[in-house]
C-alpha positions as a printed NumPy array, in Angstrom:
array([[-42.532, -21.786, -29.881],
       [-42.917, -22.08 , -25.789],
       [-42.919, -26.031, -25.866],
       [-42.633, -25.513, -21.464],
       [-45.2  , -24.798, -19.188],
       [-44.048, -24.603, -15.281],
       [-47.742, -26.229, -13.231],
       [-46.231, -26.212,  -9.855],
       [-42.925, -25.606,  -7.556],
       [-42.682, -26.843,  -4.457],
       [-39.296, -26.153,  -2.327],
       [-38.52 , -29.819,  -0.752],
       [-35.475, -28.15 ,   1.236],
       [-33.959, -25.104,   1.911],
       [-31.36 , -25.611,   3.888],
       [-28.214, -25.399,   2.153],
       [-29.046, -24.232,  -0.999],
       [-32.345, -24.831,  -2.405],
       [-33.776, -28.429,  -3.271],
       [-36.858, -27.657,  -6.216],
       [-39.607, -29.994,  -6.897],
       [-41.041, -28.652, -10.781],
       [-44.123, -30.082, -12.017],
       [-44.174, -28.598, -16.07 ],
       [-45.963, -30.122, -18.988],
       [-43.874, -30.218, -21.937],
       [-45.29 , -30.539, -26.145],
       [-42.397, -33.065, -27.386],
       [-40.71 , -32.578, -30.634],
       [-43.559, -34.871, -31.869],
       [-46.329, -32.281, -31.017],
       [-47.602, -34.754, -27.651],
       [-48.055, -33.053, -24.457],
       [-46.752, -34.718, -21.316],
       [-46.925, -33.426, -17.975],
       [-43.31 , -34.766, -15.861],
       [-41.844, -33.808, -12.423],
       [-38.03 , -33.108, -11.987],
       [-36.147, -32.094,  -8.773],
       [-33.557, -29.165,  -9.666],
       [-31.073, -28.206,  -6.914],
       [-30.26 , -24.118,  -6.982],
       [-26.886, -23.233,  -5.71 ],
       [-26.697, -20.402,  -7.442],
       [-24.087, -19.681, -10.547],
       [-20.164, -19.618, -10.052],
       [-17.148, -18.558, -11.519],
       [-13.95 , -20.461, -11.653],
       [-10.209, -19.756, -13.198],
       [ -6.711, -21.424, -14.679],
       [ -4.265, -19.335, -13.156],
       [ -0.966, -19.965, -15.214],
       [  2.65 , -19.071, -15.742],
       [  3.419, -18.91 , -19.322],
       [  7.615, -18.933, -18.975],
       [  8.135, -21.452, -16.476],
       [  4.892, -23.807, -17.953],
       [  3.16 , -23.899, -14.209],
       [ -0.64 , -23.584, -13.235],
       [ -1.762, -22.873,  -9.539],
       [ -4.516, -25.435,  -8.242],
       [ -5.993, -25.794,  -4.93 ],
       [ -6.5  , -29.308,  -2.967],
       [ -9.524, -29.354,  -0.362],
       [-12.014, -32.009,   1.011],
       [-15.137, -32.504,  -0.688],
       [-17.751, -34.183,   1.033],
       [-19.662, -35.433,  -2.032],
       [-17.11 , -36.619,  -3.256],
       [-16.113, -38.928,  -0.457],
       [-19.417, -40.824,   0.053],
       [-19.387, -41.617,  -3.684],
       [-16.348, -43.631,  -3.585],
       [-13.36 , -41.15 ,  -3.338],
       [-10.91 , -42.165,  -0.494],
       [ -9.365, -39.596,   1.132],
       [-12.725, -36.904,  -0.103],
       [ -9.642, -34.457,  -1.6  ],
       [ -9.938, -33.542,  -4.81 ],
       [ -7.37 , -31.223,  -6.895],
       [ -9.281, -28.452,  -8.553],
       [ -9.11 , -24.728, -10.525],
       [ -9.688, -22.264,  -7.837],
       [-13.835, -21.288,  -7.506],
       [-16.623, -19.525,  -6.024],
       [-20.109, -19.087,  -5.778],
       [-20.912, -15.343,  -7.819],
       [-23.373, -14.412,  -4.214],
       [-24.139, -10.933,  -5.18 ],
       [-20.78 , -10.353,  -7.281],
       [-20.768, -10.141, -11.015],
       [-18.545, -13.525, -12.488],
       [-15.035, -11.476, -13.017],
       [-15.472,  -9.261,  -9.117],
       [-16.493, -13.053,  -8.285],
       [-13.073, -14.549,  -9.286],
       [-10.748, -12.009,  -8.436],
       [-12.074, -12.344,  -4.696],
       [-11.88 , -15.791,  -4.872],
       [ -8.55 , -15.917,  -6.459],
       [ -7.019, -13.846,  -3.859],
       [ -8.977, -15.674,  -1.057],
       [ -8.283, -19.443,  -2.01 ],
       [ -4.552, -18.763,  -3.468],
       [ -2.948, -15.633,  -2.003],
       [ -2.487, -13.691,  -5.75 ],
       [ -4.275, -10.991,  -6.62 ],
       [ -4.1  , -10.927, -10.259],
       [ -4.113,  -8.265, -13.207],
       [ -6.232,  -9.249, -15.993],
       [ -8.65 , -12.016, -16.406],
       [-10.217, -13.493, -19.931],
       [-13.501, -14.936, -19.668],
       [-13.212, -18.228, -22.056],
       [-16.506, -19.659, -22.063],
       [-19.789, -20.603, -19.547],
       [-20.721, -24.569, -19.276],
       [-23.849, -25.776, -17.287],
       [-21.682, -28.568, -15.347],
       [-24.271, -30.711, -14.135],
       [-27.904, -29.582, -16.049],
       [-29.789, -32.608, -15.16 ],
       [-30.378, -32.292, -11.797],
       [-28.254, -28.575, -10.957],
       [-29.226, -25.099, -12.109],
       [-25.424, -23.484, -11.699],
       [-23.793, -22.226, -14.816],
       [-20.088, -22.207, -14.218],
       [-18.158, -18.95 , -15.58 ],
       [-14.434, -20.105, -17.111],
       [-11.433, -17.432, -16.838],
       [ -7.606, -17.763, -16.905],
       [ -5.333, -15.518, -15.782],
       [ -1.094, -15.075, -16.128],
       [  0.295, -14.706, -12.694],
       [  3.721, -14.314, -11.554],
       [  5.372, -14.293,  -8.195],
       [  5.528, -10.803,  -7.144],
       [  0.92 , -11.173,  -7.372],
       [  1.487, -13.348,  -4.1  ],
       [  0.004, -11.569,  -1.058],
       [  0.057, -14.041,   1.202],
       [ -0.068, -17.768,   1.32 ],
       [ -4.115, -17.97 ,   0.511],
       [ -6.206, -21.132,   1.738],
       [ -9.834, -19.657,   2.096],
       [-11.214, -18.04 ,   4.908],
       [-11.545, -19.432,   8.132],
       [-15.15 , -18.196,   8.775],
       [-16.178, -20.502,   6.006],
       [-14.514, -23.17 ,   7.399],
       [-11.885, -23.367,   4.217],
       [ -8.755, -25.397,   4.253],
       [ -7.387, -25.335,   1.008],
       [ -3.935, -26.255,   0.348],
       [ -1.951, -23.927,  -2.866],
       [ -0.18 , -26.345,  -5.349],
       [  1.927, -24.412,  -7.905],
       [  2.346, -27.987, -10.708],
       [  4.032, -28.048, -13.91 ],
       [  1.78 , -27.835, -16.934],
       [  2.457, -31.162, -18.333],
       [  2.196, -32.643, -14.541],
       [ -1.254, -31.724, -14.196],
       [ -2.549, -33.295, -17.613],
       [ -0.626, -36.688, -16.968],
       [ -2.814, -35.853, -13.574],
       [ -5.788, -36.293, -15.494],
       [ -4.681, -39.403, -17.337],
       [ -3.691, -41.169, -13.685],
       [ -7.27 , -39.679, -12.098],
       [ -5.445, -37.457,  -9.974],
       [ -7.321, -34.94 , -11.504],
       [-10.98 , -35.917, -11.72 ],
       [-12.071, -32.353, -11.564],
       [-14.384, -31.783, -14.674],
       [-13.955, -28.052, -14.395],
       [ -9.89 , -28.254, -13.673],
       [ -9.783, -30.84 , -16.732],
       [-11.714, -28.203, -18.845],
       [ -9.477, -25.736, -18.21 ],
       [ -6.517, -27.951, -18.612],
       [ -7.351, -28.399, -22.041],
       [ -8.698, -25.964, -22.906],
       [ -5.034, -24.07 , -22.236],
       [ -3.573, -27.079, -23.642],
       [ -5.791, -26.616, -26.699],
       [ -4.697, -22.783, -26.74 ],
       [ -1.114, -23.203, -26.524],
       [ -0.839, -21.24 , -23.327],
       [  2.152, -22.783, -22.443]])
């Protein structure tokens, strides 16, 4: 049953990434037709990863400004996170392996896809793509950080396991894709 019927989309900015005005009439479980407006910002989907060290119970996060995050009450704008990317023409696993190897310096092995989440689906059209990875010393390449041409400054914090969830409990961690994968490897009994 198509209960969804797009009337009119109108781009309000497209600067960025792209700022949607939808006009769609919708039949309600109840069988009554209303037509609503909604503003739906496309970034575009993303991929993001746990990178952990089984024997010595450590996970690799970055630390990096976010601007949203500062205007909405944040102090210092850092926040601790699971490295990320935007997928841009990649498929989710090319996606995370550059990113991994960009943000953090290793270039790892094997990735496992865990699970997709829409993070934010009342007002953002990205659907987030999970992974963790083992990595060990000798995947270091270099000291990572991002990429200068993207204006990146992203610090490489190798934490113990246990560290980062009591990170969560103090709001260290405030992350809702790091505290995902947190658990989730907490819930796995990766380390």
């Amino acid at each position: 049953m198509k209960n969804i019927n797009i009337l009119n989309t109108q781009i309000l900015s497209d600067n960025w990434y792209t700022l949607k005005k939808v006009s769609y009439e919708m039949i309600s479980m109840n069988g009554q037709k209303t037509i609503l407006e909604r503003e739906a910002y496309d970034r575009g989907n993303g991929a993001t990863i746990l990178l952990y060290h089984k024997e010595a119970k450590t996970v690799i996060l970055t630390r990096q400004f976010r601007m949203p995050t500062f205007i909405n009450g944040n102090d210092t704008g850092y926040l601790i996170e699971c490295c990320a990317g935007l997928l841009d023409q990649d498929n989710a696993e090319d996606c995370i392996r550059r990113e991994t190897e960009e943000e953090t310096g290793f270039r790892i092995d094997q990735v496992e896809k865990v699970f997709e989440a829409y993070m934010s689906p009342g007002s953002v059209t990205e659907l987030l793509h999970f992974f963790i990875a083992a990595y060990s010393g000798d995947m270091k390449l270099h000291e990572g950080g991002g990429l200068q041409e993207e204006n990146e400054d992203i610090e490489v914090l190798e934490l113990a396991f246990e560290k980062a969830l009591e990170m969560i409990k103090t709001g260290e961690i405030k992350d809702g894709k790091t505290i995902m994968l947190l658990q989730y490897a907490q819930l796995k009994g990766l380390m």
